[in-house]
PDB file of C-alpha atoms in Angstrom:
ATOM      1  CA  MET A  50     -22.584   4.068  11.263  1.00 74.00           C
ATOM      2  CA  THR A  51     -24.153   4.887   7.902  1.00 77.00           C
ATOM      3  CA  GLU A  52     -23.544   8.600   8.388  1.00 80.00           C
ATOM      4  CA  LYS A  53     -19.961   7.921   9.510  1.00 81.00           C
ATOM      5  CA  LEU A  54     -19.196   5.981   6.308  1.00 84.00           C
ATOM      6  CA  ILE A  55     -20.706   8.690   4.116  1.00 85.00           C
ATOM      7  CA  ASN A  56     -18.710  11.372   5.948  1.00 86.00           C
ATOM      8  CA  TYR A  57     -15.569   9.268   5.596  1.00 87.00           C
ATOM      9  CA  PHE A  58     -16.079   9.059   1.835  1.00 87.00           C
ATOM     10  CA  GLU A  59     -16.767  12.788   1.527  1.00 89.00           C
ATOM     11  CA  LYS A  60     -13.636  13.653   3.505  1.00 90.00           C
ATOM     12  CA  GLN A  61     -11.405  11.413   1.371  1.00 89.00           C
ATOM     13  CA  GLN A  62     -13.022  12.730  -1.800  1.00 88.00           C
ATOM     14  CA  GLN A  63     -12.346  16.305  -0.671  1.00 90.00           C
ATOM     15  CA  LEU A  64      -8.713  15.553   0.202  1.00 91.00           C
ATOM     16  CA  PHE A  65      -8.153  13.639  -3.042  1.00 88.00           C
ATOM     17  CA  THR A  66      -9.563  16.520  -5.091  1.00 88.00           C
ATOM     18  CA  GLU A  67      -7.367  19.007  -3.246  1.00 88.00           C
ATOM     19  CA  TYR A  68      -4.169  17.026  -3.860  1.00 88.00           C
ATOM     20  CA  TYR A  69      -5.221  16.133  -7.404  1.00 86.00           C
ATOM     21  CA  ASN A  70      -5.644  19.817  -8.248  1.00 85.00           C
ATOM     22  CA  GLU A  71      -2.243  20.585  -6.702  1.00 85.00           C
ATOM     23  CA  SER A  72      -0.643  17.848  -8.802  1.00 82.00           C
ATOM     24  CA  SER A  73      -2.380  19.128 -11.931  1.00 80.00           C
ATOM     25  CA  LYS A  74      -0.727  22.523 -11.502  1.00 79.00           C
ATOM     26  CA  GLY A  75       2.722  21.045 -10.962  1.00 75.00           C
ATOM     27  CA  TYR A  76       4.177  17.798  -9.683  1.00 74.00           C
ATOM     28  CA  THR A  77       5.181  17.689  -6.007  1.00 79.00           C
ATOM     29  CA  ILE A  78       6.235  14.647  -3.992  1.00 80.00           C
ATOM     30  CA  ASN A  79       3.884  15.430  -1.100  1.00 83.00           C
ATOM     31  CA  SER A  80       0.726  16.013  -3.153  1.00 84.00           C
ATOM     32  CA  VAL A  81       1.130  12.757  -5.083  1.00 84.00           C
ATOM     33  CA  HIS A  82       1.891  10.800  -1.907  1.00 85.00           C
ATOM     34  CA  GLU A  83      -1.160  12.205  -0.107  1.00 88.00           C
ATOM     35  CA  MET A  84      -3.316  11.511  -3.148  1.00 87.00           C
ATOM     36  CA  ARG A  85      -2.219   7.858  -3.063  1.00 86.00           C
ATOM     37  CA  LEU A  86      -3.163   7.611   0.629  1.00 88.00           C
ATOM     38  CA  CYS A  87      -6.661   8.890  -0.183  1.00 88.00           C
ATOM     39  CA  MET A  88      -6.939   6.237  -2.887  1.00 87.00           C
ATOM     40  CA  LYS A  89      -5.945   3.504  -0.421  1.00 86.00           C
ATOM     41  CA  ARG A  90      -8.564   4.648   2.082  1.00 87.00           C
ATOM     42  CA  LEU A  91     -11.276   4.803  -0.563  1.00 86.00           C
ATOM     43  CA  ARG A  92     -10.314   1.362  -1.816  1.00 85.00           C
ATOM     44  CA  ALA A  93     -10.665  -0.051   1.709  1.00 85.00           C
ATOM     45  CA  LEU A  94     -14.143   1.481   1.981  1.00 86.00           C
ATOM     46  CA  PHE A  95     -15.241  -0.069  -1.304  1.00 84.00           C
ATOM     47  CA  ILE A  96     -13.796  -3.435  -0.374  1.00 83.00           C
ATOM     48  CA  PHE A  97     -16.185  -3.326   2.592  1.00 84.00           C
ATOM     49  CA  LEU A  98     -19.087  -2.360   0.293  1.00 84.00           C
ATOM     50  CA  GLU A  99     -18.150  -5.190  -2.070  1.00 84.00           C
ATOM     51  CA  ALA A 100     -18.309  -7.613   0.857  1.00 82.00           C
ATOM     52  CA  LEU A 101     -21.801  -6.276   1.613  1.00 79.00           C
ATOM     53  CA  GLU A 102     -23.009  -6.656  -1.974  1.00 80.00           C
ATOM     54  CA  PRO A 103     -20.607  -9.061  -3.755  1.00 78.00           C
ATOM     55  CA  ASP A 104     -23.014  -9.672  -6.651  1.00 76.00           C
ATOM     56  CA  LEU A 105     -23.428  -5.968  -7.420  1.00 76.00           C
ATOM     57  CA  ILE A 106     -20.111  -4.299  -6.555  1.00 79.00           C
ATOM     58  CA  ARG A 107     -16.714  -5.085  -8.079  1.00 79.00           C
ATOM     59  CA  THR A 108     -14.059  -2.835  -6.571  1.00 76.00           C
ATOM     60  CA  LYS A 109     -11.502  -3.423  -9.332  1.00 76.00           C
ATOM     61  CA  ILE A 110     -13.993  -2.400 -11.994  1.00 78.00           C
ATOM     62  CA  ILE A 111     -15.531   0.534 -10.111  1.00 76.00           C
ATOM     63  CA  LEU A 112     -12.123   1.959  -9.202  1.00 77.00           C
ATOM     64  CA  SER A 113     -10.437   1.181 -12.528  1.00 78.00           C
ATOM     65  CA  GLY A 114      -9.687   4.857 -13.196  1.00 77.00           C
ATOM     66  CA  PHE A 115      -8.258   5.244  -9.697  1.00 78.00           C
ATOM     67  CA  ARG A 116      -6.199   2.073 -10.072  1.00 81.00           C
ATOM     68  CA  LYS A 117      -4.425   3.293 -13.209  1.00 84.00           C
ATOM     69  CA  LEU A 118      -3.572   6.633 -11.632  1.00 84.00           C
ATOM     70  CA  PHE A 119      -2.614   4.923  -8.378  1.00 85.00           C
ATOM     71  CA  LYS A 120      -0.227   2.586 -10.202  1.00 88.00           C
ATOM     72  CA  SER A 121       1.449   5.482 -12.011  1.00 89.00           C
ATOM     73  CA  ALA A 122       1.890   7.378  -8.732  1.00 88.00           C
ATOM     74  CA  GLY A 123       3.199   4.190  -7.105  1.00 89.00           C
ATOM     75  CA  ASN A 124       5.901   3.845  -9.747  1.00 92.00           C
ATOM     76  CA  ILE A 125       7.184   7.310  -8.825  1.00 90.00           C
ATOM     77  CA  ARG A 126       7.068   6.502  -5.121  1.00 89.00           C
ATOM     78  CA  ASP A 127       9.039   3.268  -5.637  1.00 92.00           C
ATOM     79  CA  ILE A 128      11.860   5.094  -7.422  1.00 93.00           C
ATOM     80  CA  GLN A 129      12.023   7.814  -4.768  1.00 91.00           C
ATOM     81  CA  ILE A 130      12.400   5.149  -2.085  1.00 93.00           C
ATOM     82  CA  GLN A 131      15.119   3.463  -4.149  1.00 95.00           C
ATOM     83  CA  LYS A 132      17.113   6.684  -4.138  1.00 95.00           C
ATOM     84  CA  LYS A 133      16.864   6.784  -0.341  1.00 94.00           C
ATOM     85  CA  ILE A 134      18.039   3.171  -0.148  1.00 96.00           C
ATOM     86  CA  ALA A 135      20.989   3.936  -2.445  1.00 96.00           C
ATOM     87  CA  LEU A 136      21.978   6.938  -0.325  1.00 95.00           C
ATOM     88  CA  HIS A 137      21.715   4.799   2.812  1.00 95.00           C
ATOM     89  CA  PHE A 138      24.123   2.243   1.356  1.00 96.00           C
ATOM     90  CA  GLU A 139      26.507   4.974   0.242  1.00 96.00           C
ATOM     91  CA  GLN A 140      26.961   5.823   3.921  1.00 95.00           C
ATOM     92  CA  GLU A 141      26.984   2.221   5.121  1.00 95.00           C
ATOM     93  CA  LEU A 142      29.467   1.001   2.497  1.00 94.00           C
ATOM     94  CA  HIS A 143      31.533   4.226   2.432  1.00 95.00           C
ATOM     95  CA  THR A 144      31.288   4.582  -1.324  1.00 95.00           C
ATOM     96  CA  SER A 145      29.162   6.378  -3.894  1.00 95.00           C
ATOM     97  CA  PHE A 146      26.832   5.231  -6.663  1.00 95.00           C
ATOM     98  CA  PRO A 147      26.650   8.192  -9.085  1.00 94.00           C
ATOM     99  CA  GLU A 148      25.779   6.096 -12.144  1.00 94.00           C
ATOM    100  CA  TYR A 149      23.001   4.291 -10.273  1.00 96.00           C
ATOM    101  CA  ILE A 150      21.563   7.527  -8.831  1.00 95.00           C
ATOM    102  CA  SER A 151      21.585   8.988 -12.355  1.00 96.00           C
ATOM    103  CA  PHE A 152      19.831   5.839 -13.615  1.00 96.00           C
ATOM    104  CA  LEU A 153      17.135   6.253 -10.931  1.00 96.00           C
ATOM    105  CA  ASN A 154      16.731   9.960 -11.693  1.00 95.00           C
ATOM    106  CA  LYS A 155      16.102   9.203 -15.365  1.00 96.00           C
ATOM    107  CA  ASN A 156      13.552   6.555 -14.430  1.00 95.00           C
ATOM    108  CA  GLU A 157      11.861   8.979 -12.030  1.00 93.00           C
ATOM    109  CA  LYS A 158      11.504  11.663 -14.708  1.00 93.00           C
ATOM    110  CA  LYS A 159      10.037   9.067 -17.061  1.00 94.00           C
ATOM    111  CA  ALA A 160       7.593   7.891 -14.372  1.00 93.00           C
ATOM    112  CA  ILE A 161       6.533  11.493 -13.619  1.00 91.00           C
ATOM    113  CA  ARG A 162       5.821  12.113 -17.312  1.00 90.00           C
ATOM    114  CA  ALA A 163       3.728   8.928 -17.448  1.00 90.00           C
ATOM    115  CA  PHE A 164       1.829  10.023 -14.332  1.00 88.00           C
ATOM    116  CA  GLN A 165       1.130  13.473 -15.743  1.00 86.00           C
ATOM    117  CA  LYS A 166      -0.052  11.940 -19.001  1.00 87.00           C
ATOM    118  CA  ARG A 167      -2.379   9.651 -17.040  1.00 85.00           C
ATOM    119  CA  MET A 168      -3.765  12.654 -15.144  1.00 84.00           C
ATOM    120  CA  ARG A 169      -4.590  14.486 -18.372  1.00 82.00           C
ATOM    121  CA  GLY A 170      -6.824  11.600 -19.435  1.00 71.00           C
ATOM    122  CA  TYR A 171      -8.622  11.209 -16.108  1.00 77.00           C
ATOM    123  CA  GLU A 172     -11.687  13.066 -14.797  1.00 79.00           C
ATOM    124  CA  PRO A 173     -12.052  12.197 -11.088  1.00 81.00           C
ATOM    125  CA  GLU A 174     -15.386  13.997 -10.590  1.00 83.00           C
ATOM    126  CA  LYS A 175     -17.097  11.519 -12.921  1.00 81.00           C
ATOM    127  CA  ASP A 176     -15.795   8.688 -10.751  1.00 80.00           C
ATOM    128  CA  PHE A 177     -16.836  10.426  -7.548  1.00 85.00           C
ATOM    129  CA  THR A 178     -20.385  10.976  -8.796  1.00 85.00           C
ATOM    130  CA  LEU A 179     -20.651   7.255  -9.553  1.00 82.00           C
ATOM    131  CA  LEU A 180     -19.032   6.271  -6.244  1.00 84.00           C
ATOM    132  CA  ARG A 181     -21.299   8.586  -4.257  1.00 85.00           C
ATOM    133  CA  ASN A 182     -24.382   7.007  -5.846  1.00 84.00           C
ATOM    134  CA  ILE A 183     -23.113   3.482  -5.157  1.00 84.00           C
ATOM    135  CA  ILE A 184     -22.473   4.311  -1.504  1.00 83.00           C
ATOM    136  CA  SER A 185     -25.901   5.905  -1.087  1.00 84.00           C
ATOM    137  CA  ASP A 186     -27.746   3.039  -2.805  1.00 82.00           C
ATOM    138  CA  THR A 187     -25.826   0.346  -0.927  1.00 82.00           C
ATOM    139  CA  LEU A 188     -25.999   1.807   2.552  1.00 81.00           C
ATOM    140  CA  SER A 189     -29.675   2.760   2.243  1.00 81.00           C
ATOM    141  CA  THR A 190     -30.626  -0.926   2.206  1.00 80.00           C
ATOM    142  CA  TYR A 191     -28.988  -1.663   5.583  1.00 75.00           C
ATOM    143  CA  PRO A 192     -29.848  -0.383   9.066  1.00 76.00           C
ATOM    144  CA  SER A 193     -26.916   1.440  10.636  1.00 71.00           C
ATOM    145  CA  GLU A 194     -26.490  -1.175  13.369  1.00 74.00           C
ATOM    146  CA  ASP A 195     -26.356  -3.984  10.794  1.00 78.00           C
ATOM    147  CA  ILE A 196     -23.570  -2.164   8.966  1.00 79.00           C
ATOM    148  CA  SER A 197     -21.605  -1.897  12.199  1.00 76.00           C
ATOM    149  CA  ILE A 198     -21.986  -5.634  12.838  1.00 78.00           C
ATOM    150  CA  ARG A 199     -21.068  -6.523   9.255  1.00 80.00           C
ATOM    151  CA  GLY A 200     -17.999  -4.339   9.595  1.00 78.00           C
ATOM    152  CA  SER A 201     -16.646  -6.489  12.415  1.00 79.00           C
ATOM    153  CA  GLU A 202     -17.499  -9.677  10.506  1.00 82.00           C
ATOM    154  CA  ILE A 203     -15.758  -8.530   7.334  1.00 83.00           C
ATOM    155  CA  ILE A 204     -12.631  -7.389   9.180  1.00 83.00           C
ATOM    156  CA  PHE A 205     -12.503 -10.667  11.078  1.00 82.00           C
ATOM    157  CA  ASP A 206     -12.925 -12.638   7.816  1.00 85.00           C
ATOM    158  CA  LYS A 207      -9.913 -10.823   6.365  1.00 84.00           C
ATOM    159  CA  PHE A 208      -7.983 -11.450   9.556  1.00 84.00           C
ATOM    160  CA  SER A 209      -8.802 -15.187   9.334  1.00 86.00           C
ATOM    161  CA  LEU A 210      -7.752 -15.293   5.683  1.00 89.00           C
ATOM    162  CA  VAL A 211      -4.366 -13.736   6.512  1.00 88.00           C
ATOM    163  CA  ASN A 212      -4.016 -16.254   9.346  1.00 86.00           C
ATOM    164  CA  THR A 213      -4.521 -19.129   6.901  1.00 89.00           C
ATOM    165  CA  MET A 214      -2.062 -17.636   4.408  1.00 90.00           C
ATOM    166  CA  ALA A 215       0.557 -16.985   7.106  1.00 87.00           C
ATOM    167  CA  HIS A 216       0.669 -20.645   8.088  1.00 85.00           C
ATOM    168  CA  LYS A 217       1.339 -21.848   4.562  1.00 85.00           C
ATOM    169  CA  LYS A 218       4.546 -21.599   2.554  1.00 84.00           C
ATOM    170  CA  LEU A 219       5.225 -17.867   2.237  1.00 86.00           C
ATOM    171  CA  THR A 220       6.302 -16.978  -1.279  1.00 89.00           C
ATOM    172  CA  PRO A 221       6.979 -13.352  -2.327  1.00 89.00           C
ATOM    173  CA  ILE A 222       3.587 -13.275  -4.060  1.00 90.00           C
ATOM    174  CA  GLN A 223       1.829 -14.423  -0.878  1.00 90.00           C
ATOM    175  CA  LEU A 224       3.749 -11.919   1.245  1.00 92.00           C
ATOM    176  CA  HIS A 225       2.697  -9.104  -1.068  1.00 91.00           C
ATOM    177  CA  SER A 226      -0.912 -10.291  -0.779  1.00 91.00           C
ATOM    178  CA  ILE A 227      -0.669 -10.485   3.028  1.00 91.00           C
ATOM    179  CA  ARG A 228       0.823  -6.990   3.135  1.00 90.00           C
ATOM    180  CA  THR A 229      -2.087  -5.637   1.080  1.00 88.00           C
ATOM    181  CA  LYS A 230      -4.671  -7.364   3.271  1.00 88.00           C
ATOM    182  CA  LEU A 231      -3.074  -6.153   6.501  1.00 88.00           C
ATOM    183  CA  LYS A 232      -3.183  -2.610   5.148  1.00 87.00           C
ATOM    184  CA  GLN A 233      -6.857  -3.071   4.289  1.00 85.00           C
ATOM    185  CA  ILE A 234      -7.535  -4.325   7.819  1.00 84.00           C
ATOM    186  CA  ALA A 235      -5.713  -1.312   9.268  1.00 83.00           C
ATOM    187  CA  TYR A 236      -7.718   1.146   7.156  1.00 84.00           C
ATOM    188  CA  LEU A 237     -11.017  -0.595   7.963  1.00 83.00           C
ATOM    189  CA  LEU A 238     -10.182  -0.550  11.675  1.00 81.00           C
ATOM    190  CA  LYS A 239      -9.683   3.207  11.447  1.00 79.00           C
ATOM    191  CA  ILE A 240     -13.108   3.577   9.836  1.00 79.00           C
ATOM    192  CA  TRP A 241     -14.686   1.505  12.633  1.00 74.00           C
ATOM    193  CA  LYS A 242     -12.655   3.159  15.376  1.00 67.00           C
ATOM    194  CA  GLY A 243     -14.678   3.421  18.591  1.00 56.00           C
ATOM    195  CA  HIS A 244     -16.996   0.514  17.845  1.00 52.00           C
ATOM    196  CA  ASP A 245     -16.496  -2.046  20.629  1.00 48.00           C
ATOM    197  CA  ASN A 246     -17.827  -4.991  18.660  1.00 51.00           C
ATOM    198  CA  VAL A 247     -15.018  -4.508  16.120  1.00 52.00           C
ATOM    199  CA  THR A 248     -12.350  -4.114  18.816  1.00 52.00           C
ATOM    200  CA  GLN A 249     -13.447  -7.348  20.483  1.00 56.00           C
ATOM    201  CA  ALA A 250     -13.570  -9.270  17.212  1.00 54.00           C
ATOM    202  CA  ILE A 251      -9.910  -8.638  16.329  1.00 62.00           C
ATOM    203  CA  PRO A 252      -7.672 -10.204  19.006  1.00 60.00           C
ATOM    204  CA  PHE A 253      -4.386  -8.371  18.543  1.00 62.00           C
ATOM    205  CA  ASP A 254      -2.643  -5.172  19.493  1.00 68.00           C
ATOM    206  CA  ARG A 255      -2.920  -2.510  16.776  1.00 73.00           C
ATOM    207  CA  SER A 256       0.663  -1.372  17.386  1.00 79.00           C
ATOM    208  CA  TYR A 257       1.854  -4.928  16.716  1.00 82.00           C
ATOM    209  CA  LEU A 258      -0.055  -4.966  13.443  1.00 81.00           C
ATOM    210  CA  GLN A 259       1.540  -1.634  12.516  1.00 83.00           C
ATOM    211  CA  MET A 260       5.022  -2.964  13.273  1.00 88.00           C
ATOM    212  CA  ILE A 261       4.488  -5.934  10.942  1.00 90.00           C
ATOM    213  CA  GLU A 262       3.065  -3.626   8.278  1.00 88.00           C
ATOM    214  CA  ILE A 263       6.172  -1.432   8.460  1.00 91.00           C
ATOM    215  CA  LYS A 264       8.543  -4.395   8.187  1.00 93.00           C
ATOM    216  CA  LEU A 265       6.575  -5.830   5.263  1.00 94.00           C
ATOM    217  CA  GLY A 266       6.800  -2.409   3.628  1.00 92.00           C
ATOM    218  CA  GLN A 267      10.575  -2.371   4.099  1.00 94.00           C
ATOM    219  CA  TRP A 268      10.808  -5.899   2.719  1.00 95.00           C
ATOM    220  CA  HIS A 269       8.759  -4.778  -0.309  1.00 94.00           C
ATOM    221  CA  ASP A 270      11.141  -1.847  -0.858  1.00 95.00           C
ATOM    222  CA  TYR A 271      14.113  -4.223  -0.976  1.00 96.00           C
ATOM    223  CA  GLU A 272      12.217  -6.514  -3.351  1.00 94.00           C
ATOM    224  CA  VAL A 273      11.821  -3.527  -5.663  1.00 95.00           C
ATOM    225  CA  ALA A 274      15.460  -2.568  -5.051  1.00 96.00           C
ATOM    226  CA  GLN A 275      16.621  -5.983  -6.255  1.00 95.00           C
ATOM    227  CA  ALA A 276      14.718  -5.498  -9.493  1.00 95.00           C
ATOM    228  CA  PHE A 277      16.127  -1.996 -10.043  1.00 96.00           C
ATOM    229  CA  ILE A 278      19.757  -2.859  -9.344  1.00 96.00           C
ATOM    230  CA  LYS A 279      19.490  -5.897 -11.617  1.00 95.00           C
ATOM    231  CA  LYS A 280      18.014  -3.746 -14.386  1.00 95.00           C
ATOM    232  CA  PHE A 281      20.789  -1.192 -13.864  1.00 95.00           C
ATOM    233  CA  ILE A 282      23.590  -3.758 -13.989  1.00 94.00           C
ATOM    234  CA  THR A 283      22.213  -5.436 -17.111  1.00 93.00           C
ATOM    235  CA  SER A 284      22.046  -2.009 -18.815  1.00 92.00           C
ATOM    236  CA  PHE A 285      25.866  -1.962 -19.044  1.00 89.00           C
ATOM    237  CA  PRO A 286      27.145  -2.867 -22.541  1.00 87.00           C
ATOM    238  CA  ASP A 287      28.834  -6.261 -22.797  1.00 82.00           C
ATOM    239  CA  ASP A 288      32.182  -4.634 -23.468  1.00 82.00           C
ATOM    240  CA  LYS A 289      31.990  -2.371 -20.393  1.00 85.00           C
ATOM    241  CA  HIS A 290      33.070  -3.525 -16.952  1.00 88.00           C
ATOM    242  CA  VAL A 291      30.498  -3.171 -14.144  1.00 87.00           C
ATOM    243  CA  PRO A 292      32.211  -1.500 -11.144  1.00 90.00           C
ATOM    244  CA  VAL A 293      32.600  -3.967  -8.300  1.00 93.00           C
ATOM    245  CA  HIS A 294      30.861  -1.727  -5.762  1.00 94.00           C
ATOM    246  CA  TYR A 295      27.586  -2.258  -7.661  1.00 94.00           C
ATOM    247  CA  ALA A 296      27.935  -6.002  -7.168  1.00 93.00           C
ATOM    248  CA  ILE A 297      28.462  -5.277  -3.464  1.00 95.00           C
ATOM    249  CA  LEU A 298      25.369  -3.056  -3.485  1.00 96.00           C
ATOM    250  CA  SER A 299      23.353  -5.836  -5.080  1.00 95.00           C
ATOM    251  CA  ILE A 300      24.516  -8.339  -2.458  1.00 96.00           C
ATOM    252  CA  SER A 301      23.795  -5.873   0.371  1.00 96.00           C
ATOM    253  CA  ILE A 302      20.256  -5.325  -0.911  1.00 96.00           C
ATOM    254  CA  ARG A 303      19.699  -9.072  -1.144  1.00 95.00           C
ATOM    255  CA  ASN A 304      21.054  -9.629   2.379  1.00 96.00           C
ATOM    256  CA  ASN A 305      18.866  -6.891   3.869  1.00 95.00           C
ATOM    257  CA  ARG A 306      15.835  -8.368   2.164  1.00 94.00           C
ATOM    258  CA  ALA A 307      16.650 -11.827   3.524  1.00 94.00           C
ATOM    259  CA  SER A 308      17.266 -10.429   7.013  1.00 95.00           C
ATOM    260  CA  LEU A 309      13.891  -8.670   7.036  1.00 94.00           C
ATOM    261  CA  LEU A 310      12.181 -11.824   5.828  1.00 92.00           C
ATOM    262  CA  SER A 311      13.692 -13.841   8.692  1.00 92.00           C
ATOM    263  CA  GLU A 312      12.213 -11.276  11.113  1.00 92.00           C
ATOM    264  CA  ILE A 313       8.819 -11.008   9.444  1.00 92.00           C
ATOM    265  CA  ILE A 314       7.841 -14.679   9.241  1.00 89.00           C
ATOM    266  CA  PRO A 315       7.910 -15.427  13.007  1.00 89.00           C
ATOM    267  CA  LEU A 316       6.299 -12.034  13.755  1.00 87.00           C
ATOM    268  CA  LEU A 317       3.551 -12.751  11.271  1.00 85.00           C
ATOM    269  CA  LYS A 318       2.854 -16.178  12.714  1.00 82.00           C
ATOM    270  CA  SER A 319       2.846 -14.849  16.284  1.00 81.00           C
ATOM    271  CA  LEU A 320       0.260 -12.231  15.275  1.00 75.00           C
ATOM    272  CA  PHE A 321      -2.310 -15.013  15.414  1.00 69.00           C
ATOM    273  CA  GLU A 322      -1.101 -16.562  18.668  1.00 69.00           C
ATOM    274  CA  VAL A 323      -3.411 -14.779  21.067  1.00 51.00           C
ATOM    275  CA  ASP A 324      -1.650 -16.073  24.179  1.00 43.00           C
ATOM    276  CA  SER A 325       1.801 -15.084  22.954  1.00 40.00           C
ATOM    277  CA  SER A 326       3.818 -13.033  25.445  1.00 42.00           C
ATOM    278  CA  VAL A 327       4.911 -10.844  22.505  1.00 40.00           C
ATOM    279  CA  ASN A 328       1.444  -9.984  21.277  1.00 43.00           C
ATOM    280  CA  GLN A 329      -1.263  -9.745  23.899  1.00 40.00           C
ATOM    281  CA  PRO A 330      -4.835  -9.068  22.707  1.00 36.00           C
ATOM    282  CA  LEU A 331      -6.589  -5.874  23.625  1.00 34.00           C
ATOM    283  CA  GLN A 332      -8.801  -6.080  26.705  1.00 33.00           C
TER     284      GLN A 332
END
C-alpha cells in the first residue's frame, strides 16, 4: 500500500505539472479544469496523511500555495458554469439574456487575469519537493498493511461524520461541508480501490454516492447562480429599469435550487440506511 500511495502522488504531481505548464503558456478551459482535479486528488491524499499524523501534518498549511491557486481556478470554473446555466434558461424560457451573458464574460476575464497573476507568483516544484518529503517521512513509519487498515478506518470515520451531519438540520453551510466530505470519500475510495477491507467498511453502493455528489454539485451551481444574478440585478443604476425577464430568471434559479434540495435531503438520509431498497450495500 505504501508504494501505491507514493505512485499515486507521483502520478498526480506529473499530471499537475503538465497542465500547469500548459496554463502558463496560455489559458485553456481544459488545462485549468484538469489541474483543479489533480489538486483535489492530492488534497484527499494529504487529508489521509493528516489523519495518520494529526500533530505533525496540517493540510491547510501544507497546501496553502495550492489552495490559493485552486480558489482562483475555481472562480473561473464557477463563472463558466453560470454561462451554461444562463444558456439553458434561454432555451427553457424562450428568451435571451445578453446583458447578463456580457456581465458574466466580464467577470470571467477578470477571474482569468487574477488566476494568471496568481500563477506568476507560484512555484509548484518547491511545494512538490516538500510534499514528497512529507509523504516519504510519514509512510516510512508505518508498515504497508497498517496503512491499508488505517485507510479503511479513516474513510469510515468520514462516512460516520457525514451520517451525523445528514441527520441534523441541513443549512447551506452544512450541505457544502457534506459535499466536500463526500468528494473526499470518493477520492480516497479510488486510492484504496481493490482493498477488500475498505470495501467492506463502507456499506453503500458507489454509484449511489456518485449520484448524490452530482446532485449536490448541481445544487451548489444554483447557489452560486443566485449570488451572480443578484449581483447583476443590483448593478443596474437606480434610475434604470431591470428587464422583467431577469426577475423571471432569478425566480427560476431559486426554484431549481429548491427543487434539487428537496431531492437531495431524502437521498442523503437514505445513503445511511443500509437496508433501504433504494441503496443496497455492496456484497
